[in-house]
PDB file of C-alpha atoms in Angstrom:
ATOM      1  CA  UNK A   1      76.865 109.486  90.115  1.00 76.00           C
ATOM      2  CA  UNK A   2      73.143 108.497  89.239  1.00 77.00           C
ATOM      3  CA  UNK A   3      72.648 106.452  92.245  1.00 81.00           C
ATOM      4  CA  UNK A   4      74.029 109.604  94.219  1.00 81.00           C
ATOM      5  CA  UNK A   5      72.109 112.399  92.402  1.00 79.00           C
ATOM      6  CA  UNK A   6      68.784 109.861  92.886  1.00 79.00           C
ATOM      7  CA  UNK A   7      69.309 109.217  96.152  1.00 81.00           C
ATOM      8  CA  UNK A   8      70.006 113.278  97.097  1.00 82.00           C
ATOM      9  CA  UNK A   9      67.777 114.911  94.753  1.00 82.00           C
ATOM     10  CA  UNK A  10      70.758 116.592  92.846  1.00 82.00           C
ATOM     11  CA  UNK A  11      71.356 118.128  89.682  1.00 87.00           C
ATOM     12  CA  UNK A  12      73.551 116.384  87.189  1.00 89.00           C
ATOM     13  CA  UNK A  13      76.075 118.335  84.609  1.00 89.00           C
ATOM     14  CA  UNK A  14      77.601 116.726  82.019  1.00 90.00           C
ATOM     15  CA  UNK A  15      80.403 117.484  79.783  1.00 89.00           C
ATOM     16  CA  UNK A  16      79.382 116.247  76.731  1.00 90.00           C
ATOM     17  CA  UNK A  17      79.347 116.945  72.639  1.00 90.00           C
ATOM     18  CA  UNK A  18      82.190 119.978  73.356  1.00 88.00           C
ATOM     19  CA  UNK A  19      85.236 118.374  71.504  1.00 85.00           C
ATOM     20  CA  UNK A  20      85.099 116.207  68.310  1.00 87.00           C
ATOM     21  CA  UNK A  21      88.373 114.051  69.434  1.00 88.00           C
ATOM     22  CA  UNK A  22      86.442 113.463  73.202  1.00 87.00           C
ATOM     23  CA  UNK A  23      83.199 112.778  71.326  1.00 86.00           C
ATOM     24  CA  UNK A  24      84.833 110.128  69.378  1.00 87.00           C
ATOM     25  CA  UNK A  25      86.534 108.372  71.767  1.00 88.00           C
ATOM     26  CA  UNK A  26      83.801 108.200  73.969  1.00 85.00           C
ATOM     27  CA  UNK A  27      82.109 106.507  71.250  1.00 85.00           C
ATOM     28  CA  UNK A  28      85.042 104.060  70.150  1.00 88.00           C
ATOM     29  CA  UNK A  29      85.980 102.993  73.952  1.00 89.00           C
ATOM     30  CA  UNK A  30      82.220 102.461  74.726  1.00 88.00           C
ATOM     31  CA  UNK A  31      81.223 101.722  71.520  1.00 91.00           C
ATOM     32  CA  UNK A  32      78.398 103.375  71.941  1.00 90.00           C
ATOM     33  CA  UNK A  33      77.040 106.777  70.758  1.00 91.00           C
ATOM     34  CA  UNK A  34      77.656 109.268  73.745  1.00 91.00           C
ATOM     35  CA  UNK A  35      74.052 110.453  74.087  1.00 93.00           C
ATOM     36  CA  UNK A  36      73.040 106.740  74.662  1.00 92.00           C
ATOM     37  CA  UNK A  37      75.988 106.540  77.023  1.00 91.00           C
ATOM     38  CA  UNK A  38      74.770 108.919  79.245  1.00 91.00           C
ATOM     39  CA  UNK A  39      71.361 107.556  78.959  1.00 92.00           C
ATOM     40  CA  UNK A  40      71.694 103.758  79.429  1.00 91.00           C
ATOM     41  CA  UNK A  41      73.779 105.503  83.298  1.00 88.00           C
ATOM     42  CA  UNK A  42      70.585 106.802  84.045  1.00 90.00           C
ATOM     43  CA  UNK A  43      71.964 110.193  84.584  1.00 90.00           C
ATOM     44  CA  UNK A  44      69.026 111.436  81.163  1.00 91.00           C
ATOM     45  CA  UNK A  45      66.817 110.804  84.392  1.00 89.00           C
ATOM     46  CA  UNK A  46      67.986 113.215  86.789  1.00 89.00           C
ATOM     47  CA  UNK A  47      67.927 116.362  86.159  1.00 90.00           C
ATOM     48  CA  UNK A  48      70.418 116.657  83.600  1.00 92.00           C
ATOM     49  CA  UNK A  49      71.740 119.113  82.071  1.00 92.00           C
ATOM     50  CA  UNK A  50      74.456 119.168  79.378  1.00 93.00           C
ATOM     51  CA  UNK A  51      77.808 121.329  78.705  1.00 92.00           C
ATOM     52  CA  UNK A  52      78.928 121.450  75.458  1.00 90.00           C
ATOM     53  CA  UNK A  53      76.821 120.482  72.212  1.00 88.00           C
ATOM     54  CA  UNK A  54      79.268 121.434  69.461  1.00 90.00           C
ATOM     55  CA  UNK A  55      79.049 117.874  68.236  1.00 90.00           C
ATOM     56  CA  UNK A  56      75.541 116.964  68.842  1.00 91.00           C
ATOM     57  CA  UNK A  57      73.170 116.589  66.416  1.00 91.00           C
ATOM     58  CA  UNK A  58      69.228 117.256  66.210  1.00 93.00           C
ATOM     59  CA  UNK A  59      68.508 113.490  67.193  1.00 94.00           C
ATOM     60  CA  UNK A  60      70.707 113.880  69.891  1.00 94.00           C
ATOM     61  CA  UNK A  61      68.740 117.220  71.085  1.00 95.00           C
ATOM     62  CA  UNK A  62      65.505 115.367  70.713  1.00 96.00           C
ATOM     63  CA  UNK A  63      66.262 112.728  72.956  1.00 95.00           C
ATOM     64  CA  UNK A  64      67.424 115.300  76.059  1.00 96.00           C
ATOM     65  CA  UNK A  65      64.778 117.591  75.292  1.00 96.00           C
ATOM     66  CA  UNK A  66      62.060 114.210  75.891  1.00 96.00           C
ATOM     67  CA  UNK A  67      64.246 113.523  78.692  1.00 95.00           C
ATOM     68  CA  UNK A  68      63.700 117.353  80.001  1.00 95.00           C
ATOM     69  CA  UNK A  69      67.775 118.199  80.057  1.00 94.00           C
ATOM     70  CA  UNK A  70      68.824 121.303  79.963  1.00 93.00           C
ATOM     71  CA  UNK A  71      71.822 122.629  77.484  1.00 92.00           C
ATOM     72  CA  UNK A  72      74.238 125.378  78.577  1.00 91.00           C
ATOM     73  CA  UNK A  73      76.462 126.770  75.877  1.00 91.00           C
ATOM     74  CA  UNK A  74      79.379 129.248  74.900  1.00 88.00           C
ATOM     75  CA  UNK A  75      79.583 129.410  71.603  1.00 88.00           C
ATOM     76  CA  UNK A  76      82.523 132.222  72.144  1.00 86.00           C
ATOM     77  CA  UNK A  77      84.560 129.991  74.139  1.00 85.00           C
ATOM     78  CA  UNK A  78      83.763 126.854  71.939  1.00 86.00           C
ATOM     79  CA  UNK A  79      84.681 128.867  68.630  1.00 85.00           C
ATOM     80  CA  UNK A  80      88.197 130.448  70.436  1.00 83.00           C
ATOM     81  CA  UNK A  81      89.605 126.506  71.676  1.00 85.00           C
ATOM     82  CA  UNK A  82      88.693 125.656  67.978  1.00 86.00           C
ATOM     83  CA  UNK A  83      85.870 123.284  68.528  1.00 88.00           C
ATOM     84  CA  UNK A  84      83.547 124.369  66.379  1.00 86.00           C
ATOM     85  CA  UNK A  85      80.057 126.360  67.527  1.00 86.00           C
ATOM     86  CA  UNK A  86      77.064 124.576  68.763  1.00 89.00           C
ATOM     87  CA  UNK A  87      73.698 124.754  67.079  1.00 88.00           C
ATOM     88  CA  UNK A  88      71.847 126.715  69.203  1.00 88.00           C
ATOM     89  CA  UNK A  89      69.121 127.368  66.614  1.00 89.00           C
ATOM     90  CA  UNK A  90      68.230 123.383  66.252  1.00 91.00           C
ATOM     91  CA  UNK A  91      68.303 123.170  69.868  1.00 92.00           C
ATOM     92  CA  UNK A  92      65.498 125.689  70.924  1.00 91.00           C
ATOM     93  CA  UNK A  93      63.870 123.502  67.765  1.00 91.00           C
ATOM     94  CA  UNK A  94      63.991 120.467  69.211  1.00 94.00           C
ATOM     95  CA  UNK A  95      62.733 122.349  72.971  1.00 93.00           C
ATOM     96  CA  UNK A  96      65.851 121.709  74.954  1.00 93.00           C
ATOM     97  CA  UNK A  97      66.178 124.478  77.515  1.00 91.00           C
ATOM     98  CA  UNK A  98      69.212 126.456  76.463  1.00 91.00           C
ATOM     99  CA  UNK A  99      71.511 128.885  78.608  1.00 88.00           C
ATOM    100  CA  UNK A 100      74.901 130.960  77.931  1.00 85.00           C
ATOM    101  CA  UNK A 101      77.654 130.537  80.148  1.00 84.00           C
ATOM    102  CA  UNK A 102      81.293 132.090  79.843  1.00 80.00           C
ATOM    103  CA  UNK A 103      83.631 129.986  81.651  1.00 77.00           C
ATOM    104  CA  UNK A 104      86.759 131.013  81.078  1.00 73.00           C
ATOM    105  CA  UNK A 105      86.831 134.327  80.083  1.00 69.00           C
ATOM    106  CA  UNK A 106      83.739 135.693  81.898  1.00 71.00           C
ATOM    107  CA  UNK A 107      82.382 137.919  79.395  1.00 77.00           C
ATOM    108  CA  UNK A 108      78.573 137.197  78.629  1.00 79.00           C
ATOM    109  CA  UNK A 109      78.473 139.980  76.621  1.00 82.00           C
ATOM    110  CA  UNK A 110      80.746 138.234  73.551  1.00 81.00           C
ATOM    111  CA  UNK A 111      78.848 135.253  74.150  1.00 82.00           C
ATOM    112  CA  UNK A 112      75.647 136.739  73.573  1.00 83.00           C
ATOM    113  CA  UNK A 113      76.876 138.926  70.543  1.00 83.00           C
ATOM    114  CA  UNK A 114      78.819 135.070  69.182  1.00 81.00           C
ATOM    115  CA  UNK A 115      75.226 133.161  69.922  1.00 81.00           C
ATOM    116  CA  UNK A 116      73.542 135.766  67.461  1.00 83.00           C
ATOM    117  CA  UNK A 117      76.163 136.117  64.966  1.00 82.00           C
ATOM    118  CA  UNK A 118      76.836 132.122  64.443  1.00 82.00           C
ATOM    119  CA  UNK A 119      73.154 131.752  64.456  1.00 81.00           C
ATOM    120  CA  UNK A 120      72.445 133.396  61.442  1.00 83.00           C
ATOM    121  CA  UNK A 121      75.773 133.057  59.694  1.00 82.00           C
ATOM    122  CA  UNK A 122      75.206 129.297  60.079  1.00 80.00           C
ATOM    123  CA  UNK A 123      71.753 129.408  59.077  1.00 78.00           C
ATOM    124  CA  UNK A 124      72.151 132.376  55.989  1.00 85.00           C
ATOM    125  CA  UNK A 125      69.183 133.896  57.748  1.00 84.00           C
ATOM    126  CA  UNK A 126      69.470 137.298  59.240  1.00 85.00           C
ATOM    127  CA  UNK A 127      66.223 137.168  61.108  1.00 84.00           C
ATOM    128  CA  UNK A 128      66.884 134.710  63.457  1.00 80.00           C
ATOM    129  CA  UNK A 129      68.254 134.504  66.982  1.00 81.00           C
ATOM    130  CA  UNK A 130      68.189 138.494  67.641  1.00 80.00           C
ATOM    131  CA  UNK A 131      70.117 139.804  70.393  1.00 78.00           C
ATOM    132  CA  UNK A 132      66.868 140.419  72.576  1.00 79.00           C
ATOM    133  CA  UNK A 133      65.939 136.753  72.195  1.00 80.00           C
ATOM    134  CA  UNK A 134      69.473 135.318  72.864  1.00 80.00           C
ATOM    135  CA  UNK A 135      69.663 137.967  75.748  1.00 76.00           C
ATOM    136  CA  UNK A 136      66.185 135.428  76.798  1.00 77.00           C
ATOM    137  CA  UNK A 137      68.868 132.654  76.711  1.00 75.00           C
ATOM    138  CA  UNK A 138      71.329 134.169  79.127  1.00 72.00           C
ATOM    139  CA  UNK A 139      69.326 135.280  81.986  1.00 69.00           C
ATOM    140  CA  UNK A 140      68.535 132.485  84.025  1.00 61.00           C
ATOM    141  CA  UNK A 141      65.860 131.521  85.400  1.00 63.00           C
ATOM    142  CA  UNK A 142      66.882 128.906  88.091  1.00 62.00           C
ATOM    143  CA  UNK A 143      67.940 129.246  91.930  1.00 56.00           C
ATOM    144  CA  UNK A 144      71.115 127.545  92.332  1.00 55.00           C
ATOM    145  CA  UNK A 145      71.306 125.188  94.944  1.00 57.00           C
ATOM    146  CA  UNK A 146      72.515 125.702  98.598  1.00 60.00           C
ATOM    147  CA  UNK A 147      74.875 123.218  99.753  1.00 60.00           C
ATOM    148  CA  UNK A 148      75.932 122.973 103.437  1.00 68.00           C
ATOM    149  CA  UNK A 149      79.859 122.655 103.725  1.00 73.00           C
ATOM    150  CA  UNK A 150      79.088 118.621 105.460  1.00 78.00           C
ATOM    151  CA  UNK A 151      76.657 117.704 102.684  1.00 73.00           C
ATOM    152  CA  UNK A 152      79.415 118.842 100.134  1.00 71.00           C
ATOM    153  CA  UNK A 153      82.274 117.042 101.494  1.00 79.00           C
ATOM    154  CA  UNK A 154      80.469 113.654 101.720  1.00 79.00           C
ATOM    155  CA  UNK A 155      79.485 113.997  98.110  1.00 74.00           C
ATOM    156  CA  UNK A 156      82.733 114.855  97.259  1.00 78.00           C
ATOM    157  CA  UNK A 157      84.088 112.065  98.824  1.00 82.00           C
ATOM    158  CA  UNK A 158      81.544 109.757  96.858  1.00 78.00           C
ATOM    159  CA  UNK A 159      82.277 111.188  93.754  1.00 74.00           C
ATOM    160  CA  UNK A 160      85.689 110.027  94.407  1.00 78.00           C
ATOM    161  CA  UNK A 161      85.220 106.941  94.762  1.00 79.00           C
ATOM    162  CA  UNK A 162      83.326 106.608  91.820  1.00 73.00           C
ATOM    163  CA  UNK A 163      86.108 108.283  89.708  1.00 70.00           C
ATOM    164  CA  UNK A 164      88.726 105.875  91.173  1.00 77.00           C
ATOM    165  CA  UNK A 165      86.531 103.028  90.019  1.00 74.00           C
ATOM    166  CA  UNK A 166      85.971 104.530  87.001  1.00 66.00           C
ATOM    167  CA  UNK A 167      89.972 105.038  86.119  1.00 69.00           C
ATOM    168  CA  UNK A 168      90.620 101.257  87.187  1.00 74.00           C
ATOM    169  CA  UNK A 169      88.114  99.714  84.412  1.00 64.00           C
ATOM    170  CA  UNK A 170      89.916 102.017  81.939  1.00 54.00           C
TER     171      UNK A 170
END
């Protein structure tokens, strides 16, 4: 996936930090922690950006924010599958680039409201993470990239090859 997202100048999303149990077995099966996983792949070298961070820790932030990764959250959805609610707070801190996303139930709107509630219920600070500034959060700021239906397909093929290699050294 590193090799491919090198070679074609493509963004890389990771799962990662969004479920205690996945955390941990990344870590036992590996035995390595995740964030150095992902780092000693070369994917912290693309442009990276991560999905999850309800297990991740400021050390972990610091090293993707010196990487330049990028963090999307949903702190609604992560709180409602009982996983716990990232720390959105310590990652601005640390100067990862955070966004909002709703998934699954589409509605930005609770996200935004759950970002600023956990925020300072989390931190026992009402001033922090207002709704204007975690409405900052939510509007992006990137173009998403055009892929032409060929382009797609032969990266989709690639990326399943890689998985079937992937599920035979498991």
């Amino acid at each position: 996936v590193s090799f491919l997202a090198g070679k074609n100048n493509l963004p890389v999303v990771i799962t990662l930090f969004d479920d205690l149990d996945k955390t941990g077995m990344l870590n036992s099966i590996f035995n390595i922690l995740p964030i150095n996983y992902i780092e000693n792949l070369g994917l912290l070298d693309r442009d990276c950006t991560v999905y999850g961070g309800v297990c991740a820790d400021k050390e972990d932030f610091n090293i993707l924010a010196n990487y330049g990764a990028k963090m999307i959250v949903s702190p609604y959805e992560s709180m409602n599958f009982g996983r716990g609610s990232p720390n959105i707070y310590a990652m601005l801190n640390c100067g990862l680039d955070v966004s909002l996303a709703s998934p699954i139930k589409l509605d930005i709107e609770k996200e935004i409201e759950m970002t600023s509630v956990l925020g300072r219920g989390n931190l026992s600070d009402s001033q922090i993470l207002p709704i204007d500034e975690v409405l900052e959060i939510a509007i992006s700021k990137e173009v998403r990239p055009d892929f032409d239906k060929q382009k797609l397909e032969e990266l989709e093929k690639e990326t399943t090859k890689i998985l079937e290699k992937i599920k035979e050294k498991i």
